[in-house]
Short mmCIF file of C-alpha atoms and ligand atoms in Angstrom, two decimals:
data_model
loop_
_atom_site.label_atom_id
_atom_site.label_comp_id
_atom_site.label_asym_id
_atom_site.label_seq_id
_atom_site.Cartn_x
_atom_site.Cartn_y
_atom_site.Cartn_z
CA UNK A 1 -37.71 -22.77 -4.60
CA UNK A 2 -34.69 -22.13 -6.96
CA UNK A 3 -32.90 -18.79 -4.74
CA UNK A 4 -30.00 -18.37 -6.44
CA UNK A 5 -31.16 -16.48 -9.21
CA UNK A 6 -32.43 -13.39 -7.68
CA UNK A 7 -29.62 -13.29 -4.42
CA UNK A 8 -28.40 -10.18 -4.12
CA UNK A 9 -24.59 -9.45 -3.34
CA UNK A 10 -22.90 -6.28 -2.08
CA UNK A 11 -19.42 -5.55 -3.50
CA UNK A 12 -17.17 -3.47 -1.63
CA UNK A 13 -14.55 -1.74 -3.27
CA UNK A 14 -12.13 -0.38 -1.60
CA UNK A 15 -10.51 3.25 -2.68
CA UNK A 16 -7.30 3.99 -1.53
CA UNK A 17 -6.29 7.93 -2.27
CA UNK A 18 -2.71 8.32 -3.07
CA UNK A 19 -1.21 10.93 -0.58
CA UNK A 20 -0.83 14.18 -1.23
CA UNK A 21 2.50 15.29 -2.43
CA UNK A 22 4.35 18.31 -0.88
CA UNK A 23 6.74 20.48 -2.51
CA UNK A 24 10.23 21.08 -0.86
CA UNK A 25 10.97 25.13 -2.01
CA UNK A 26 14.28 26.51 -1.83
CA UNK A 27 13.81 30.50 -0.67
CA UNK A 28 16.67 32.68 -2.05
CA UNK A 29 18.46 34.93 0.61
CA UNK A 30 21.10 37.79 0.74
CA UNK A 31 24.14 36.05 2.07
CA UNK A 32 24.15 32.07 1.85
CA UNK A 33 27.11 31.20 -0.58
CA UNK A 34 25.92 29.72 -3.99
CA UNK A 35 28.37 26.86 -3.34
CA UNK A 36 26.77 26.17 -0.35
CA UNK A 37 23.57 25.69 -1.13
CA UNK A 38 24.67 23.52 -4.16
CA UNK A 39 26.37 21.23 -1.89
CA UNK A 40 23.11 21.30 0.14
CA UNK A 41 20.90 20.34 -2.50
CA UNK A 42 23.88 17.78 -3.91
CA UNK A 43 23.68 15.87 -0.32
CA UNK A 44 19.97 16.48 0.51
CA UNK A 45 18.35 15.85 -2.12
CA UNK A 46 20.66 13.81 -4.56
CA UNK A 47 21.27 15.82 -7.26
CA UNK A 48 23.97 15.77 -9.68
CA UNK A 49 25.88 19.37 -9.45
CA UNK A 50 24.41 20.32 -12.92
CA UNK A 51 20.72 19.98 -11.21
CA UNK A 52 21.84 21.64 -8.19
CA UNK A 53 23.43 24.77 -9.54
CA UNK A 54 19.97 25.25 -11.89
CA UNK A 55 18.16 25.03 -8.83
CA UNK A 56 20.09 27.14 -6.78
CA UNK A 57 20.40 30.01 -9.77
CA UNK A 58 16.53 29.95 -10.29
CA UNK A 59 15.88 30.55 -6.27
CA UNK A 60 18.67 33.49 -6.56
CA UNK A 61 16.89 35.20 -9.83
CA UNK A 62 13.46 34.64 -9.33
CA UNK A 63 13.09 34.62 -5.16
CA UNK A 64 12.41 30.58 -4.97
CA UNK A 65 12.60 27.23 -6.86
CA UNK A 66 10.82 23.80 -6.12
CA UNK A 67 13.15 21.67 -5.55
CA UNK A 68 11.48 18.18 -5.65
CA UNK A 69 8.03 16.42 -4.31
CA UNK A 70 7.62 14.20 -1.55
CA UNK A 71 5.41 12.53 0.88
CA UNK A 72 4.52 14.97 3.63
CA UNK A 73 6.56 13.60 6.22
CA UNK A 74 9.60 13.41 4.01
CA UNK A 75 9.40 16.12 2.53
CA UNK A 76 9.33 18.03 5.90
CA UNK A 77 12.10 15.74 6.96
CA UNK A 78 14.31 17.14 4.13
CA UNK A 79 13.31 20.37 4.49
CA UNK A 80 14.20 20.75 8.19
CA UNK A 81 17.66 18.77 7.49
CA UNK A 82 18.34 21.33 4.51
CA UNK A 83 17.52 23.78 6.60
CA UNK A 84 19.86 23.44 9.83
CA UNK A 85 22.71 22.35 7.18
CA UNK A 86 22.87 25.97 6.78
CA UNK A 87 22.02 27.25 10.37
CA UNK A 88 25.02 25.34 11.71
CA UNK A 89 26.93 27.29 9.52
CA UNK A 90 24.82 30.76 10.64
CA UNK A 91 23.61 30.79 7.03
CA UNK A 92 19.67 32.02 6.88
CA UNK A 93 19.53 29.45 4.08
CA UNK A 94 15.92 28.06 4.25
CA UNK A 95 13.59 25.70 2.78
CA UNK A 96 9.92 25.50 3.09
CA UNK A 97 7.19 23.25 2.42
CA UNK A 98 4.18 23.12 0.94
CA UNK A 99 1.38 21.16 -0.28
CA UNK A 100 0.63 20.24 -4.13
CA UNK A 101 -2.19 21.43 -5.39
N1 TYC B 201 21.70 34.79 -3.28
C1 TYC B 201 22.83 34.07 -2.72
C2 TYC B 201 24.13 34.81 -3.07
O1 TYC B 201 24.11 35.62 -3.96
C3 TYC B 201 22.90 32.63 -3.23
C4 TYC B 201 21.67 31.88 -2.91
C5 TYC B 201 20.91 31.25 -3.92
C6 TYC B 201 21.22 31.79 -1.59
C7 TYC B 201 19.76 30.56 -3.63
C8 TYC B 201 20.03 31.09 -1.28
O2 TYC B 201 18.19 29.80 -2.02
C9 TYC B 201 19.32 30.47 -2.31
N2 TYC B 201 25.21 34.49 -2.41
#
């Protein structure tokens, strides 16, 4: 007898999740020089001066600013770097992570 008809077959897809993305968030402080942290984000996170100084302006009016989205990992990577730029010059300069929604 004829089989082929009636064989059942079990398809497997596969679903990959994209990763979660994690915000990078510049925290305003008291006594980090604006030039500073523009250079900061310039060299950390390759922005053009114009997008650094907006980024840096809206973290000194309104307390803090995303700065960009990453992969977890990288985004803690640039973080951290951001982060002990300023240390090394005893600057409390920080950034922060956190994950998107
Ligand atoms: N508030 C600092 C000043 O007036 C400048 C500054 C901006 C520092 C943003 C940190 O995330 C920051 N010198």
């Amino acid at each position: 007898m004829a089989q082929t008809a009636t064989t059942k077959r079990t398809k497997v897809k596969t679903k990959t999740e994209r990763p979660r993305l994690h915000k990078v968030i510049l925290v305003n402080d008291d006594y980090t020089p604006r030039e500073f942290v523009v250079t900061v984000l310039m060299a950390e996170f390759r922005m053009s001066e114009d997008q650094a100084y907006k980024v840096m302006i809206t973290a000194h009016r309104r307390g803090v600013c995303v700065v960009a989205v990453y992969t977890r990992d990288v985004a803690e990577t640039k973080a951290t770097r951001a982060t002990d730029a300023g240390r090394s010059k005893g600057y409390p300069l920080l950034f922060t992570t956190e994950p998107e929604e």
